[in-house]
Short mmCIF file of C-alpha atoms in Angstrom, two decimals:
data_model
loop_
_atom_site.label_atom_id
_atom_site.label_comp_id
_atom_site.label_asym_id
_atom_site.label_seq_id
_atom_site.Cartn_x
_atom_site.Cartn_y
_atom_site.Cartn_z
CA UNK W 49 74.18 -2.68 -61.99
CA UNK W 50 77.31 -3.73 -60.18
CA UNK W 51 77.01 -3.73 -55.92
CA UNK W 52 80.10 -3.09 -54.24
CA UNK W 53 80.39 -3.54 -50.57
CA UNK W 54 82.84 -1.18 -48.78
CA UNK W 55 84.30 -1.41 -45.60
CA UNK W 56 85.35 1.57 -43.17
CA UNK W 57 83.46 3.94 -45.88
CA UNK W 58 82.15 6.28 -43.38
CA UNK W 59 85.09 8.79 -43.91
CA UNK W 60 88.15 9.43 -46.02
CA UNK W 61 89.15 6.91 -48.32
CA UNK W 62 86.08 4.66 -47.98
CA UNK W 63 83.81 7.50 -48.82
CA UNK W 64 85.35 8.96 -51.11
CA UNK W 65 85.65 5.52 -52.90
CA UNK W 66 82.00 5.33 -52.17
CA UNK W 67 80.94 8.70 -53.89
CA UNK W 68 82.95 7.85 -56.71
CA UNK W 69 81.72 4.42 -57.56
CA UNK W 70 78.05 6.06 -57.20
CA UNK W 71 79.02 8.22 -59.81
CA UNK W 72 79.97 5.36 -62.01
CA UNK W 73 76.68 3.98 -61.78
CA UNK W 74 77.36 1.46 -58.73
CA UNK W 75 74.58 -0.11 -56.12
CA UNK W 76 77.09 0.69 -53.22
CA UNK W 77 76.53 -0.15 -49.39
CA UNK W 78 78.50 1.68 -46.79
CA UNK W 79 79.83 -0.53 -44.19
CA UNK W 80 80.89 1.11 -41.02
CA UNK W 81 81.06 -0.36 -37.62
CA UNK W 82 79.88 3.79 -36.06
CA UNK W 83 75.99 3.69 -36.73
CA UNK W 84 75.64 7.46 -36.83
CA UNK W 85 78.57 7.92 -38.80
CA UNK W 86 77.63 5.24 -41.18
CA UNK W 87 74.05 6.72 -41.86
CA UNK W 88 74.95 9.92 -42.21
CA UNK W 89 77.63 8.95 -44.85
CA UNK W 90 75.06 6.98 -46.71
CA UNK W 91 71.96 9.41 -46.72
CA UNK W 92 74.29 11.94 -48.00
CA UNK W 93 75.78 9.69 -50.36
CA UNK W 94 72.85 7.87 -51.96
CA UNK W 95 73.80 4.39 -50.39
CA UNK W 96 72.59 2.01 -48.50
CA UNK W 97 74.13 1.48 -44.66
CA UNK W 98 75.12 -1.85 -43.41
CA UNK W 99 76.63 -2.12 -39.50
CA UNK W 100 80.01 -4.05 -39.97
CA UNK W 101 82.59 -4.52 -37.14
CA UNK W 102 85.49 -6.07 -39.11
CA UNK W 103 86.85 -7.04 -35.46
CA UNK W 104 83.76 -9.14 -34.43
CA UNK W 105 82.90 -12.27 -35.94
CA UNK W 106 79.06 -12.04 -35.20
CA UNK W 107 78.87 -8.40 -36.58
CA UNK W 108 80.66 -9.47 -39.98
CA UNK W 109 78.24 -12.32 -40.06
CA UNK W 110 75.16 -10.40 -39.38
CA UNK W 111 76.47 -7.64 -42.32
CA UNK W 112 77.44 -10.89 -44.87
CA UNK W 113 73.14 -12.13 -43.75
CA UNK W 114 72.00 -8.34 -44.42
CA UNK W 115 72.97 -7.57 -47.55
CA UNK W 116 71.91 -11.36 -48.27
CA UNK W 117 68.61 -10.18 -47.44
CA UNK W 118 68.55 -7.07 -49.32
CA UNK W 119 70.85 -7.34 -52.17
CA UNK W 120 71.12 -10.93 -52.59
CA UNK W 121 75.08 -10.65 -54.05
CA UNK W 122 77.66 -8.18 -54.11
CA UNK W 123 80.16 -7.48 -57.16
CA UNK W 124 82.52 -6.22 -55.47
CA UNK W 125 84.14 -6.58 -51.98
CA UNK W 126 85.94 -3.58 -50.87
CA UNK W 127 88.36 -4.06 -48.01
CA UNK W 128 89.35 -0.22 -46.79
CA UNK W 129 88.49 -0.40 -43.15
CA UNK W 130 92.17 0.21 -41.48
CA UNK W 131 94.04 1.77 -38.51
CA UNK W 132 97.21 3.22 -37.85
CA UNK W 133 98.92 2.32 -34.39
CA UNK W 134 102.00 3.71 -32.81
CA UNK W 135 104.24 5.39 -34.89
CA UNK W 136 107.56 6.07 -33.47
CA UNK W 137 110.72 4.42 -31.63
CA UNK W 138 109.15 0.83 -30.64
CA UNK W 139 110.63 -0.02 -27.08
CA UNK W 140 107.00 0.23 -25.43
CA UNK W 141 105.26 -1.39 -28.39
CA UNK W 142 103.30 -4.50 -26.32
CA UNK W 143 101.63 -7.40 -27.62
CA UNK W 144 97.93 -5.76 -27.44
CA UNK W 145 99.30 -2.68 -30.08
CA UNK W 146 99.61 -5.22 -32.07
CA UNK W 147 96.31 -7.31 -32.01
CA UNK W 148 94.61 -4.54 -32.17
CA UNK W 149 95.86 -2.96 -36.02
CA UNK W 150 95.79 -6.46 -36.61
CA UNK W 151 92.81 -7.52 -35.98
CA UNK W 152 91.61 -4.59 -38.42
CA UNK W 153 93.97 -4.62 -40.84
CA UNK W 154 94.80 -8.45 -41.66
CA UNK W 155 92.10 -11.03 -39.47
CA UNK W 156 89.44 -8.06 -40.48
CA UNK W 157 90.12 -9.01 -44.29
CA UNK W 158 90.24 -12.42 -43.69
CA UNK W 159 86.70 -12.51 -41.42
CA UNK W 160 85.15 -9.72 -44.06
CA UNK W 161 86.19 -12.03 -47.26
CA UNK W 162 85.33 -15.47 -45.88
CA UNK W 163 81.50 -14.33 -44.97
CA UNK W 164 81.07 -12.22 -47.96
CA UNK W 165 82.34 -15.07 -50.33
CA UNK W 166 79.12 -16.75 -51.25
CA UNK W 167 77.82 -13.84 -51.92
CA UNK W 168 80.86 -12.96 -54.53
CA UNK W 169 80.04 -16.32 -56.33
CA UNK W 170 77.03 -15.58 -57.26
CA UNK W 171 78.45 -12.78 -59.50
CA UNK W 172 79.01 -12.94 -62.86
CA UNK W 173 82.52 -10.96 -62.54
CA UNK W 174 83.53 -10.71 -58.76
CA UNK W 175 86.40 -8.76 -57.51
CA UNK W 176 88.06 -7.84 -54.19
CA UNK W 177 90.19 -5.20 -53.68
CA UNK W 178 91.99 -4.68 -50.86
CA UNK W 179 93.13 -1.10 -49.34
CA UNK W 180 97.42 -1.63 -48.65
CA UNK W 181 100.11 0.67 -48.84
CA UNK W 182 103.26 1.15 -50.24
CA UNK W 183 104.19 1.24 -46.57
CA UNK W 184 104.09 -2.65 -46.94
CA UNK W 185 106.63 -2.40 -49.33
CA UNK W 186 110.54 -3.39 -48.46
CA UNK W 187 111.37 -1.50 -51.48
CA UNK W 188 109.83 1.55 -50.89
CA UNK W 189 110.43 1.83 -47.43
CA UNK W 190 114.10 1.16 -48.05
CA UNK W 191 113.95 4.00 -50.67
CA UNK W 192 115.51 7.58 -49.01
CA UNK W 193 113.72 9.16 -52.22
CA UNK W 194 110.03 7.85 -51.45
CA UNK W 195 108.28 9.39 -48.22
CA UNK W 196 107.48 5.72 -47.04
CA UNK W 197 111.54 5.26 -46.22
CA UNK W 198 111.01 8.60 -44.02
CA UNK W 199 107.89 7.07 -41.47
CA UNK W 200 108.94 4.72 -38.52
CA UNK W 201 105.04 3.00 -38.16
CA UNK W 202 105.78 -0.51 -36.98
CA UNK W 203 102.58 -2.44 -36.53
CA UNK W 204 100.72 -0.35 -39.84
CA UNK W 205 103.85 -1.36 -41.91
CA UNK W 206 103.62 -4.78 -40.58
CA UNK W 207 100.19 -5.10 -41.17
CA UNK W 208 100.38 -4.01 -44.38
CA UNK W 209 102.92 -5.99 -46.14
CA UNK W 210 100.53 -8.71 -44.48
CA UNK W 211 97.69 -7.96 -46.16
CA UNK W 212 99.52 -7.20 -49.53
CA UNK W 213 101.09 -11.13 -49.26
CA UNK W 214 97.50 -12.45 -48.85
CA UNK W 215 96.39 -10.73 -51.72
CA UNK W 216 98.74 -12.55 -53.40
CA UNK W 217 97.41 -16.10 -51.75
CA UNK W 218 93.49 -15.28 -52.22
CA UNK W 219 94.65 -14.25 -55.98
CA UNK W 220 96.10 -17.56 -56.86
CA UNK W 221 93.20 -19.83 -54.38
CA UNK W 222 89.86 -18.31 -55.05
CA UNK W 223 89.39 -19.43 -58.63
CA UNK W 224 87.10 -16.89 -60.90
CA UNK W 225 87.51 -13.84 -58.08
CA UNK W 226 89.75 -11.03 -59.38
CA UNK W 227 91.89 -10.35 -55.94
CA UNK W 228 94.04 -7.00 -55.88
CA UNK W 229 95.86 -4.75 -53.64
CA UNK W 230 95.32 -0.83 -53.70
CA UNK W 231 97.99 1.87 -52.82
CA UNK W 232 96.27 5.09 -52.13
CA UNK W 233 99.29 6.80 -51.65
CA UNK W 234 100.22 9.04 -49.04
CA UNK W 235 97.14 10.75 -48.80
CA UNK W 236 95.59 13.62 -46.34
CA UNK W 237 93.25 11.28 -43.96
CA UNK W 238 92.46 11.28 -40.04
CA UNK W 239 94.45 8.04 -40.33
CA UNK W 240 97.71 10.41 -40.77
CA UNK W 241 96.38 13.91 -38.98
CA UNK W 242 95.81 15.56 -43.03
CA UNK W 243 99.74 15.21 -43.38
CA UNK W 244 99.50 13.45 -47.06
CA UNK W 245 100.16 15.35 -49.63
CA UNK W 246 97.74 13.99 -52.25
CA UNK W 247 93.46 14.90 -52.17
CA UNK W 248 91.54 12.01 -50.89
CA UNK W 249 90.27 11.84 -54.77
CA UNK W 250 93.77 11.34 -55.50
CA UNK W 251 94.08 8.39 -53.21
CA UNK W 252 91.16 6.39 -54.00
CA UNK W 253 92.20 6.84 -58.18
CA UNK W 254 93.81 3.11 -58.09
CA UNK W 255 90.91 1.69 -55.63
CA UNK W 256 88.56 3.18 -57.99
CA UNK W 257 90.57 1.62 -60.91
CA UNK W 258 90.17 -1.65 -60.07
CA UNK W 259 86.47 -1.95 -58.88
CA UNK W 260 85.66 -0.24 -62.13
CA UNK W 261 87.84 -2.39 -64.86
CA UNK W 262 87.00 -4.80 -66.96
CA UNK W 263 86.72 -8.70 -65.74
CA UNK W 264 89.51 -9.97 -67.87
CA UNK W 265 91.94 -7.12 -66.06
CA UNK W 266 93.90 -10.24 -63.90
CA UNK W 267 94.25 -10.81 -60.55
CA UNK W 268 97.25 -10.91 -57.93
CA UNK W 269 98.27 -7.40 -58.62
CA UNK W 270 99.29 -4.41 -56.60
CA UNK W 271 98.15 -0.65 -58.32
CA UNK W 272 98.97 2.67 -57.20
CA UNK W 273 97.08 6.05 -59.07
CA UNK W 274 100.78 5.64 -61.21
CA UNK W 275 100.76 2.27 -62.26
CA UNK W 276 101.31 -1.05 -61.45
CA UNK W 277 103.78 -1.69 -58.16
CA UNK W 278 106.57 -4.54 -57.85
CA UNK W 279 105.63 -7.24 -55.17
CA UNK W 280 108.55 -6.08 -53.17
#
């Protein structure tokens, strides 16, 4: 039975990954920092709810020390929670916008991964998979056919070529962990007001992908529901 730890998977993507993976036969445990939100999610679900602030070190701890408790390992390490920031002409952009998407989007991974390592190890095939976007991509952005190029988001762009780079880092440091980077897509979520044009089953196909493939798949790559994507 694999156990997959998922961050953020109160709503949208998270969930959706989270019904999914239940329907492949995965132990999975909703992480959401929203208690209400996060039990309701899970009872409906058939999962297990875990209280995770990926912003606070003592909440990530306590989560990492719960499911030590209950579960005694994870297989997989989801890494979905995410927010958007100011979208739009810059100028007033201040230094707080930008702790603040962040502190969820890049030091969230980073505090989420360290404290749920030793319980990765103690798999027999651990993966991580972390929730990017191709609007981390130069390429795509830079692309007037792809509806990345059209979005001025500063900080979630930032952010998100971040993450997508440490992928890359944990991939080739974290011997025996298979490390990879998701694109959902553009995708109808709160995160973008229901704009995206793909179903939220749609976007979770390549975060589904890898938590589900086989062990030998590799590691340091970046998927999208079409394929693999150029580290560009």
């Amino acid at each position: 039975m694999t156990i997959t730890f998922i961050t953020g998977a109160n709503k949208g993507l998270g969930r959706e990954t989270a019904r999914r993976l239940i329907e492949c036969g995965h132990t999975v445990l909703v992480g959401a920092r929203q208690r209400e939100q996060g039990e309701e999610a899970a009872a409906a679900l058939g999962a297990r709810y875990v209280p995770i602030d990926v912003t606070d070190d003592e909440s990530v701890a306590a989560a990492a020390a719960n499911v030590a408790a209950h579960e005694g390992l994870i297989d997989v390490l989801i890494n979905n929670a995410g927010v958007h920031g100011p979208v739009g002409d810059p100028s007033d952009l201040t230094a707080a916008d930008a702790l603040s998407v962040l502190d969820v989007n890049v030091i969230g991974v980073v505090r989420t991964t360290t404290a749920f390592l030793p319980l990765l190890r103690l798999s027999d095939a651990p993966a991580i998979v972390n929730v990017s976007s191709g609007m981390g991509s130069l390429a795509l952005t830079h692309d007037p056919g792809r509806p990345e190029s059209h979005v001025v988001a500063p900080l979630y762009t930032a952010s998100k070529a971040a993450l997508t780079m440490l992928t890359t880092q944990y991939a080739k440091g974290l011997k025996g962990i298979r490390v990879n980077a998701a694109d959902p897509g553009y995708t109808a979520t709160d995160l973008n007001g229901h704009s995206g044009p793909q179903t939220v089953t749609e976007g979770t196909d390549a975060i589904v992908a890898l938590a589900t493939e086989e062990p030998g798949a590799g590691s340091g790559r970046f998927i999208s529901r079409h394929g693999e994507l150029a580290w560009s």
